[in-house]
């Protein structure tokens, strides 16, 4: 992102109240490699783009969100009006830490972290997560297994050490307690369901999700 774009983003952040939504995504060709046996490379990229579009739409429709920002090594299919913060692609946690710091410098105190593979997420669920974060300074949406982290909301001026990866829910809760926040756990269907395996893909096909999105 250029300095001009950063200035434009600062002006937009000053104009509206609410949370900044950070949507993190890798280079599209490197996403969802565990689906390689179920989907050809081109189909896998299209699935990734479609899920990102669904998350962007939900975030853009949330009443509590004032700005949507993508964190990624590439723009690809991200609409021109959505800012993209550059990510080296080496480490998600480092990229989010940098983006979180930049937003704080621009005065954004409410940040919601969303992955790009939540195909059934809704604007209302994002609103619920952010409102829970406002109650205790921190809200987390675990995956269906209750082990990983599918979304976070931070309402705090203090730095936060992101812990995405193995056993991330426990580590994020521990980090929240370390920083003096009161964790709120939010369990909602669209926040719990991410697509990582052929089983998840089959669930999408059963729901005819991709067909509805492309209609």
Coordinates of N, CA and C in Angstrom, one line a residue:
X1 N 0.9 -1.2 0.0 CA 0.0 0.0 0.0 C 0.9 1.2 0.0
X2 N 0.6 2.2 -0.9 CA 1.4 3.4 -1.0 C 1.0 4.4 0.1
X3 N 1.9 5.4 0.3 CA 1.6 6.5 1.3 C 0.3 7.2 0.9
X4 N 0.0 7.4 -0.4 CA -1.2 8.1 -0.7 C -2.4 7.3 -0.3
X5 N -2.3 6.0 -0.5 CA -3.5 5.1 -0.1 C -3.6 5.1 1.4
X6 N -2.5 5.1 2.1 CA -2.5 5.2 3.6 C -3.2 6.4 4.1
X7 N -2.9 7.6 3.4 CA -3.6 8.8 3.8 C -5.1 8.7 3.5
X8 N -5.4 8.2 2.4 CA -6.9 8.0 2.0 C -7.5 7.1 3.1
X9 N -6.9 6.1 3.5 CA -7.4 5.2 4.5 C -7.6 5.9 5.8
X10 N -6.6 6.7 6.2 CA -6.7 7.4 7.4 C -8.0 8.4 7.4
X11 N -8.2 9.0 6.3 CA -9.4 9.9 6.2 C -10.7 9.1 6.3
X12 N -10.7 7.9 5.7 CA -11.9 7.1 5.8 C -12.1 6.6 7.2
X13 N -11.1 6.3 7.9 CA -11.2 5.8 9.3 C -11.7 6.9 10.2
X14 N -11.3 8.2 9.9 CA -11.8 9.3 10.7 C -13.2 9.7 10.5
X15 N -13.8 9.2 9.3 CA -15.1 9.7 9.0 C -16.2 8.8 9.6
X16 N -15.9 7.6 10.0 CA -16.9 6.6 10.5 C -16.4 6.0 11.7
X17 N -17.4 5.7 12.6 CA -17.1 5.0 13.8 C -17.4 3.5 13.7
X18 N -16.6 2.7 14.3 CA -16.8 1.2 14.2 C -15.5 0.5 14.1
X19 N -15.6 -0.8 13.8 CA -14.4 -1.7 13.8 C -13.8 -1.7 12.4
X20 N -12.5 -2.0 12.4 CA -11.8 -2.3 11.1 C -11.7 -3.8 11.0
X21 N -12.2 -4.4 9.9 CA -12.1 -5.8 9.6 C -10.9 -6.1 8.8
X22 N -10.0 -7.0 9.4 CA -8.8 -7.4 8.7 C -9.1 -8.8 8.2
X23 N -9.0 -9.0 6.9 CA -9.2 -10.3 6.3 C -7.9 -10.8 5.7
X24 N -7.4 -11.9 6.3 CA -6.1 -12.4 5.9 C -6.2 -13.5 4.9
X25 N -5.4 -13.5 3.8 CA -5.4 -14.5 2.8 C -4.0 -14.6 2.1
X26 N -3.6 -15.8 1.9 CA -2.3 -16.1 1.2 C -2.4 -15.9 -0.3
X27 N -1.3 -16.1 -1.0 CA -1.4 -16.1 -2.4 C -2.4 -17.2 -2.8
X28 N -3.3 -16.9 -3.8 CA -4.4 -17.8 -4.0 C -3.9 -19.2 -4.5
X29 N -2.8 -19.3 -5.2 CA -2.3 -20.6 -5.7 C -1.8 -21.5 -4.5
X30 N -1.5 -20.8 -3.4 CA -0.9 -21.5 -2.2 C -2.0 -21.8 -1.2
X31 N -3.2 -21.5 -1.4 CA -4.3 -21.7 -0.5 C -4.9 -23.1 -0.7
X32 N -5.4 -23.7 0.4 CA -6.1 -24.9 0.5 C -5.5 -26.1 -0.3
X33 N -4.2 -26.2 0.0 CA -3.5 -27.3 -0.7 C -3.9 -28.7 -0.2
X34 N -4.6 -28.7 0.9 CA -5.1 -30.0 1.4 C -6.3 -30.5 0.6
X35 N -6.8 -29.6 -0.3 CA -7.9 -30.0 -1.1 C -7.4 -30.4 -2.5
X36 N -6.1 -30.6 -2.7 CA -5.5 -30.9 -4.0 C -6.1 -32.2 -4.6
X37 N -6.3 -33.2 -3.7 CA -6.8 -34.4 -4.3 C -8.3 -34.3 -4.7
X38 N -9.0 -33.4 -4.2 CA -10.4 -33.2 -4.5 C -10.7 -32.2 -5.6
X39 N -9.8 -31.2 -5.7 CA -10.1 -30.2 -6.7 C -8.8 -29.9 -7.5
X40 N -9.0 -29.7 -8.8 CA -7.9 -29.3 -9.7 C -7.4 -27.9 -9.3
X41 N -6.2 -27.5 -9.6 CA -5.7 -26.2 -9.2 C -6.6 -25.0 -9.5
X42 N -7.1 -25.0 -10.8 CA -7.9 -23.8 -11.2 C -9.2 -23.8 -10.3
X43 N -9.8 -25.0 -10.1 CA -11.1 -25.0 -9.3 C -10.8 -24.6 -7.9
X44 N -9.6 -25.0 -7.4 CA -9.3 -24.6 -6.0 C -9.1 -23.1 -5.9
X45 N -8.5 -22.5 -6.8 CA -8.3 -21.0 -6.8 C -9.7 -20.3 -6.9
X46 N -10.6 -20.9 -7.7 CA -11.9 -20.3 -7.8 C -12.7 -20.4 -6.5
X47 N -12.5 -21.5 -5.9 CA -13.2 -21.7 -4.6 C -12.7 -20.7 -3.6
X48 N -11.4 -20.5 -3.5 CA -10.7 -19.6 -2.6 C -11.2 -18.2 -2.9
X49 N -11.3 -17.8 -4.1 CA -11.8 -16.5 -4.5 C -13.3 -16.3 -4.1
X50 N -14.1 -17.4 -4.3 CA -15.5 -17.3 -3.9 C -15.7 -17.1 -2.4
X51 N -14.9 -17.9 -1.6 CA -15.0 -17.8 -0.2 C -14.6 -16.4 0.3
X52 N -13.5 -15.9 -0.3 CA -13.1 -14.5 0.0 C -14.2 -13.5 -0.3
X53 N -14.8 -13.6 -1.4 CA -15.9 -12.7 -1.8 C -17.0 -12.8 -0.8
X54 N -17.3 -14.0 -0.3 CA -18.4 -14.2 0.7 C -18.0 -13.4 2.0
X55 N -16.8 -13.6 2.5 CA -16.3 -12.9 3.7 C -16.3 -11.4 3.5
X56 N -15.8 -10.9 2.4 CA -15.8 -9.5 2.1 C -17.3 -8.9 2.1
X57 N -18.2 -9.7 1.5 CA -19.6 -9.2 1.5 C -20.2 -9.1 2.9
X58 N -19.9 -10.2 3.7 CA -20.4 -10.2 5.1 C -19.8 -9.0 5.9
X59 N -18.5 -8.8 5.8 CA -17.9 -7.8 6.5 C -18.4 -6.4 6.1
X60 N -18.6 -6.2 4.8 CA -19.0 -5.0 4.3 C -20.5 -4.7 4.7
X61 N -21.2 -5.7 5.0 CA -22.6 -5.5 5.4 C -22.8 -5.4 6.9
X62 N -21.8 -5.6 7.7 CA -21.9 -5.6 9.1 C -22.1 -4.2 9.6
X63 N -23.0 -4.0 10.5 CA -23.3 -2.6 11.0 C -22.2 -2.1 11.9
X64 N -21.4 -3.0 12.5 CA -20.4 -2.5 13.4 C -19.0 -2.3 12.7
X65 N -18.9 -2.6 11.4 CA -17.7 -2.4 10.7 C -17.6 -1.1 9.9
X66 N -16.6 -0.4 10.1 CA -16.5 0.9 9.3 C -15.5 0.8 8.1
X67 N -14.6 -0.2 8.2 CA -13.6 -0.3 7.1 C -13.2 -1.8 7.0
X68 N -13.2 -2.3 5.7 CA -12.7 -3.6 5.5 C -11.3 -3.5 4.8
X69 N -10.4 -4.3 5.3 CA -9.0 -4.3 4.7 C -8.5 -5.7 4.5
X70 N -7.9 -6.0 3.4 CA -7.3 -7.3 3.2 C -5.8 -7.3 3.4
X71 N -5.3 -8.3 4.1 CA -3.9 -8.5 4.3 C -3.5 -9.7 3.5
X72 N -2.6 -9.4 2.5 CA -2.3 -10.4 1.5 C -1.0 -10.1 0.7
X73 N -0.3 -11.1 0.1 CA 0.8 -10.8 -0.7 C 0.4 -10.3 -2.1
X74 N -0.9 -10.4 -2.5 CA -1.4 -10.0 -3.8 C -2.8 -9.5 -3.7
X75 N -3.2 -8.6 -4.7 CA -4.6 -8.1 -4.7 C -5.5 -9.2 -5.4
X76 N -5.1 -9.7 -6.5 CA -5.9 -10.7 -7.2 C -7.3 -10.2 -7.5
X77 N -8.3 -10.8 -6.9 CA -9.7 -10.5 -7.2 C -10.3 -9.5 -6.2
X78 N -9.5 -9.0 -5.3 CA -10.0 -8.0 -4.3 C -10.5 -6.8 -5.0
X79 N -11.7 -6.3 -4.7 CA -12.2 -5.1 -5.4 C -11.3 -3.9 -5.2
X80 N -11.3 -3.0 -6.1 CA -10.3 -1.9 -6.1 C -10.6 -1.0 -4.9
X81 N -11.9 -0.9 -4.4 CA -12.2 0.0 -3.3 C -11.7 -0.6 -1.9
X82 N -11.3 -1.8 -1.9 CA -10.9 -2.4 -0.6 C -9.3 -2.3 -0.5
X83 N -8.8 -1.6 0.5 CA -7.4 -1.5 0.6 C -6.7 -2.9 0.9
X84 N -5.5 -3.1 0.4 CA -4.7 -4.3 0.6 C -3.4 -3.9 1.3
X85 N -3.2 -4.4 2.5 CA -2.0 -4.2 3.2 C -1.0 -5.4 2.8
X86 N 0.2 -5.0 2.3 CA 1.1 -6.0 1.8 C 1.6 -7.0 2.9
X87 N 1.7 -8.2 2.5 CA 2.1 -9.3 3.4 C 3.2 -10.1 2.7
X88 N 4.3 -10.3 3.3 CA 5.4 -11.0 2.6 C 5.0 -12.5 2.4
X89 N 4.0 -13.0 3.0 CA 3.6 -14.4 2.9 C 4.3 -15.4 3.7
X90 N 5.3 -14.9 4.5 CA 6.1 -15.8 5.3 C 5.4 -16.2 6.6
X91 N 4.7 -15.3 7.3 CA 4.1 -15.7 8.6 C 2.9 -14.9 8.8
X92 N 1.7 -15.6 9.0 CA 0.4 -14.9 9.2 C 0.5 -14.1 10.4
X93 N 1.0 -14.6 11.5 CA 1.0 -13.9 12.8 C 1.8 -12.6 12.7
X94 N 2.9 -12.6 12.0 CA 3.7 -11.4 11.9 C 3.0 -10.4 11.0
X95 N 2.3 -10.8 9.9 CA 1.6 -9.9 9.1 C 0.4 -9.3 9.8
X96 N -0.3 -10.0 10.6 CA -1.4 -9.5 11.4 C -0.9 -8.5 12.5
X97 N 0.2 -8.8 13.1 CA 0.8 -7.9 14.1 C 1.2 -6.6 13.4
X98 N 1.8 -6.6 12.3 CA 2.1 -5.4 11.6 C 0.8 -4.6 11.2
X99 N -0.1 -5.3 10.6 CA -1.4 -4.6 10.2 C -2.1 -4.0 11.4
X100 N -2.1 -4.8 12.5 CA -2.8 -4.3 13.8 C -2.1 -3.0 14.3
X101 N -0.8 -3.0 14.2 CA 0.0 -1.8 14.6 C -0.3 -0.6 13.7
X102 N -0.4 -0.8 12.4 CA -0.7 0.3 11.5 C -2.1 0.9 11.8
X103 N -3.1 0.0 12.0 CA -4.4 0.5 12.3 C -4.5 1.3 13.6
X104 N -3.7 0.8 14.6 CA -3.7 1.6 15.8 C -3.1 2.9 15.6
X105 N -2.1 3.0 14.8 CA -1.4 4.3 14.5 C -2.4 5.3 13.8
X106 N -3.4 4.7 13.1 CA -4.4 5.5 12.5 C -5.7 5.7 13.3
X107 N -5.6 5.3 14.6 CA -6.7 5.6 15.5 C -7.8 4.5 15.6
X108 N -7.6 3.4 14.9 CA -8.6 2.3 15.0 C -8.4 1.4 16.2
X109 N -9.3 1.5 17.2 CA -9.1 0.8 18.4 C -9.9 -0.5 18.4
X110 N -10.8 -0.7 17.5 CA -11.6 -2.0 17.4 C -11.2 -2.7 16.1
X111 N -10.6 -3.9 16.2 CA -10.1 -4.6 15.1 C -10.7 -6.0 15.1
X112 N -11.3 -6.5 14.1 CA -11.8 -7.9 14.0 C -11.0 -8.6 12.9
X113 N -10.4 -9.7 13.3 CA -9.6 -10.5 12.4 C -10.4 -11.7 11.8
X114 N -10.5 -11.7 10.5 CA -11.3 -12.8 9.8 C -10.5 -13.5 8.8
X115 N -10.4 -14.8 8.8 CA -9.8 -15.6 7.7 C -10.7 -15.5 6.5
X116 N -10.2 -15.9 5.3 CA -10.9 -15.8 4.1 C -11.7 -17.1 3.7
X117 N -11.7 -18.0 4.6 CA -12.3 -19.3 4.3 C -13.5 -19.6 5.2
X118 N -14.3 -18.6 5.4 CA -15.6 -18.8 6.2 C -16.7 -18.6 5.2
X119 N -17.1 -19.6 4.4 CA -18.0 -19.3 3.3 C -19.4 -19.0 3.7
X120 N -19.9 -19.4 4.9 CA -21.3 -19.2 5.3 C -21.4 -18.1 6.4
X121 N -20.3 -17.3 6.6 CA -20.4 -16.3 7.6 C -21.4 -15.2 7.2
X122 N -22.0 -14.6 8.2 CA -23.0 -13.5 7.9 C -22.6 -12.2 8.6
X123 N -23.2 -11.1 8.1 CA -22.9 -9.8 8.7 C -23.4 -9.8 10.2
X124 N -24.5 -10.5 10.5 CA -25.0 -10.5 11.8 C -24.1 -11.2 12.8
X125 N -23.4 -12.2 12.3 CA -22.4 -13.0 13.1 C -21.2 -12.1 13.4
X126 N -20.8 -11.4 12.4 CA -19.6 -10.4 12.6 C -20.0 -9.4 13.7
X127 N -21.2 -8.9 13.5 CA -21.7 -7.9 14.5 C -21.7 -8.5 15.9
X128 N -22.2 -9.7 16.1 CA -22.2 -10.4 17.4 C -20.8 -10.5 18.0
X129 N -19.9 -10.9 17.1 CA -18.5 -11.0 17.6 C -17.9 -9.7 18.1
X130 N -18.1 -8.7 17.3 CA -17.6 -7.3 17.7 C -18.3 -6.8 19.0
X131 N -19.6 -7.0 19.1 CA -20.2 -6.6 20.3 C -19.8 -7.3 21.5
X132 N -19.5 -8.6 21.3 CA -18.9 -9.4 22.4 C -17.5 -8.9 22.8
X133 N -16.7 -8.5 21.8 CA -15.4 -7.9 22.0 C -15.5 -6.6 22.8
X134 N -16.5 -5.8 22.5 CA -16.7 -4.6 23.2 C -17.0 -4.8 24.7
X135 N -17.6 -5.9 25.1 CA -17.9 -6.1 26.5 C -16.7 -6.4 27.3
X136 N -15.7 -7.2 26.7 CA -14.6 -7.6 27.6 C -13.2 -7.2 27.0
X137 N -13.2 -6.5 25.8 CA -12.0 -6.1 25.2 C -11.4 -7.2 24.2
X138 N -12.0 -8.4 24.3 CA -11.5 -9.5 23.4 C -12.6 -10.5 23.2
X139 N -12.8 -10.9 22.0 CA -13.8 -12.0 21.7 C -13.1 -13.0 20.7
X140 N -13.4 -14.2 20.9 CA -12.8 -15.2 20.0 C -13.9 -16.2 19.5
X141 N -13.9 -16.5 18.2 CA -14.8 -17.5 17.6 C -14.0 -18.8 17.3
X142 N -14.1 -19.8 18.1 CA -13.4 -21.1 17.8 C -13.9 -21.8 16.6
X143 N -13.1 -22.7 16.1 CA -13.6 -23.6 15.0 C -14.5 -24.6 15.6
X144 N -15.1 -25.5 14.7 CA -16.1 -26.4 15.2 C -15.6 -27.4 16.2
X145 N -14.3 -27.7 16.1 CA -13.6 -28.7 17.0 C -13.3 -28.0 18.4
X146 N -13.4 -26.7 18.5 CA -13.1 -26.0 19.7 C -11.6 -26.0 20.0
X147 N -10.8 -26.1 19.0 CA -9.3 -26.1 19.2 C -8.6 -24.9 18.5
X148 N -9.1 -24.6 17.3 CA -8.5 -23.6 16.5 C -9.2 -22.3 16.7
X149 N -8.8 -21.2 16.0 CA -9.4 -19.9 16.0 C -9.8 -19.5 14.6
X150 N -11.1 -19.2 14.5 CA -11.7 -18.8 13.2 C -11.9 -17.3 13.1
X151 N -11.9 -16.6 14.2 CA -12.0 -15.1 14.2 C -11.7 -14.6 15.5
X152 N -11.2 -13.3 15.5 CA -10.9 -12.6 16.8 C -11.4 -11.2 16.7
X153 N -11.8 -10.6 17.8 CA -12.1 -9.2 17.9 C -11.3 -8.6 19.1
X154 N -10.5 -7.6 18.8 CA -9.7 -6.9 19.8 C -10.2 -5.5 20.0
X155 N -10.5 -5.1 21.2 CA -10.8 -3.7 21.5 C -9.9 -3.3 22.7
X156 N -8.7 -2.9 22.3 CA -7.6 -2.6 23.2 C -6.5 -1.8 22.6
X157 N -5.9 -0.9 23.3 CA -4.8 -0.1 22.8 C -3.5 -0.8 22.9
X158 N -3.5 -1.9 23.5 CA -2.2 -2.6 23.8 C -1.8 -3.6 22.6
X159 N -0.6 -3.8 22.4 CA -0.1 -4.8 21.4 C -0.6 -6.2 21.8
X160 N -0.9 -7.0 20.8 CA -1.4 -8.4 21.0 C -0.6 -9.4 20.2
X161 N -0.1 -10.5 20.9 CA 0.7 -11.5 20.2 C -0.3 -12.5 19.6
X162 N -0.4 -12.5 18.2 CA -1.3 -13.4 17.6 C -0.7 -14.8 17.6
X163 N -1.6 -15.8 17.7 CA -1.1 -17.2 17.9 C -1.8 -18.2 17.0
X164 N -2.1 -17.7 15.8 CA -2.7 -18.6 14.8 C -1.8 -19.8 14.5
X165 N -2.3 -21.0 14.4 CA -1.6 -22.2 14.3 C -2.1 -23.3 15.2
X166 N -1.3 -24.2 15.5 CA -1.7 -25.3 16.4 C -2.2 -24.9 17.7
X167 N -3.3 -25.4 18.2 CA -3.9 -25.1 19.5 C -4.1 -23.6 19.7
X168 N -4.5 -22.9 18.7 CA -4.5 -21.4 18.8 C -5.6 -20.9 19.7
X169 N -6.7 -21.6 19.9 CA -7.7 -21.1 20.8 C -7.2 -20.9 22.2
X170 N -6.6 -22.0 22.7 CA -6.0 -21.9 24.1 C -5.0 -20.8 24.2
X171 N -4.1 -20.7 23.2 CA -3.0 -19.7 23.2 C -3.6 -18.3 23.1
X172 N -4.6 -18.1 22.3 CA -5.2 -16.8 22.2 C -5.9 -16.4 23.5
X173 N -6.6 -17.3 24.2 CA -7.2 -17.0 25.4 C -6.1 -16.7 26.5
X174 N -5.0 -17.4 26.5 CA -3.9 -17.1 27.4 C -3.4 -15.7 27.2
X175 N -3.2 -15.4 25.9 CA -2.6 -14.1 25.5 C -3.6 -13.0 26.0
X176 N -4.9 -13.2 25.8 CA -5.9 -12.2 26.2 C -5.8 -12.0 27.7
X177 N -5.7 -13.0 28.5 CA -5.6 -12.9 29.9 C -4.3 -12.2 30.3
X178 N -3.2 -12.5 29.6 CA -2.0 -11.8 29.9 C -2.1 -10.3 29.7
X179 N -2.8 -9.9 28.8 CA -2.9 -8.4 28.5 C -4.1 -7.8 29.3
X180 N -4.7 -8.5 30.2 CA -5.7 -8.0 31.1 C -7.1 -7.9 30.5
X181 N -7.4 -8.6 29.4 CA -8.6 -8.6 28.7 C -9.6 -9.7 29.3
X182 N -10.8 -9.5 29.1 CA -11.8 -10.5 29.6 C -12.4 -11.2 28.4
X183 N -11.9 -12.4 28.1 CA -12.2 -13.1 26.9 C -13.7 -13.5 26.9
X184 N -14.3 -13.3 25.7 CA -15.7 -13.7 25.4 C -15.6 -14.7 24.3
X185 N -16.2 -15.9 24.5 CA -16.2 -16.9 23.4 C -17.5 -16.9 22.7
X186 N -17.5 -16.8 21.4 CA -18.6 -16.7 20.5 C -18.7 -17.9 19.6
X187 N -19.8 -18.6 19.7 CA -20.0 -19.8 18.9 C -21.2 -19.6 18.0
X188 N -21.0 -19.4 16.7 CA -22.1 -19.3 15.8 C -21.7 -20.1 14.5
X189 N -22.7 -20.6 13.8 CA -22.5 -21.5 12.7 C -21.5 -21.0 11.6
X190 N -21.8 -19.8 11.2 CA -20.9 -19.3 10.1 C -19.5 -19.0 10.5
X191 N -19.3 -18.7 11.8 CA -18.0 -18.5 12.3 C -17.2 -19.8 12.6
X192 N -18.0 -20.8 12.9 CA -17.3 -22.1 13.2 C -16.9 -22.9 11.9
X193 N -17.6 -22.7 10.8 CA -17.4 -23.5 9.7 C -16.3 -22.9 8.7
X194 N -15.1 -23.5 8.7 CA -14.1 -23.1 7.7 C -13.9 -24.4 6.8
X195 N -13.3 -24.1 5.7 CA -13.1 -25.2 4.7 C -11.6 -25.6 4.6
X196 N -11.3 -26.8 5.2 CA -9.9 -27.2 5.2 C -9.8 -28.6 4.6
X197 N -10.8 -29.4 4.5 CA -10.7 -30.8 4.2 C -11.8 -31.2 3.1
X198 N -11.6 -32.3 2.4 CA -12.6 -32.8 1.5 C -14.0 -32.9 2.2
X199 N -14.0 -33.3 3.5 CA -15.3 -33.4 4.2 C -16.0 -32.1 4.2
X200 N -15.2 -31.0 4.5 CA -15.8 -29.6 4.5 C -16.3 -29.3 3.1
X201 N -15.6 -29.6 2.1 CA -16.0 -29.4 0.7 C -17.3 -30.1 0.4
X202 N -17.4 -31.3 0.9 CA -18.6 -32.0 0.6 C -19.8 -31.3 1.3
X203 N -19.6 -30.8 2.4 CA -20.7 -30.0 3.1 C -21.1 -28.8 2.3
X204 N -20.1 -28.2 1.7 CA -20.5 -27.0 0.8 C -21.3 -27.5 -0.3
X205 N -20.9 -28.6 -0.9 CA -21.7 -29.1 -2.1 C -23.1 -29.5 -1.7
X206 N -23.2 -30.1 -0.5 CA -24.6 -30.5 0.0 C -25.4 -29.2 0.1
X207 N -24.9 -28.1 0.5 CA -25.6 -26.9 0.7 C -25.8 -26.1 -0.6
X208 N -25.2 -26.6 -1.7 CA -25.2 -25.9 -3.0 C -24.8 -24.5 -2.8
X209 N -23.8 -24.3 -1.9 CA -23.3 -22.9 -1.6 C -22.7 -22.3 -2.8
X210 N -21.8 -23.0 -3.5 CA -21.1 -22.4 -4.6 C -22.0 -22.1 -5.8
X211 N -23.0 -22.9 -6.0 CA -24.0 -22.6 -7.0 C -24.8 -21.4 -6.7
X212 N -25.2 -21.2 -5.4 CA -25.9 -20.0 -5.0 C -25.1 -18.7 -5.2
X213 N -23.8 -18.9 -4.9 CA -22.9 -17.7 -5.0 C -22.7 -17.3 -6.4
X214 N -22.7 -18.2 -7.3 CA -22.4 -17.9 -8.7 C -23.7 -17.6 -9.5
X215 N -24.8 -17.8 -8.9 CA -26.1 -17.6 -9.6 C -26.3 -16.1 -9.9

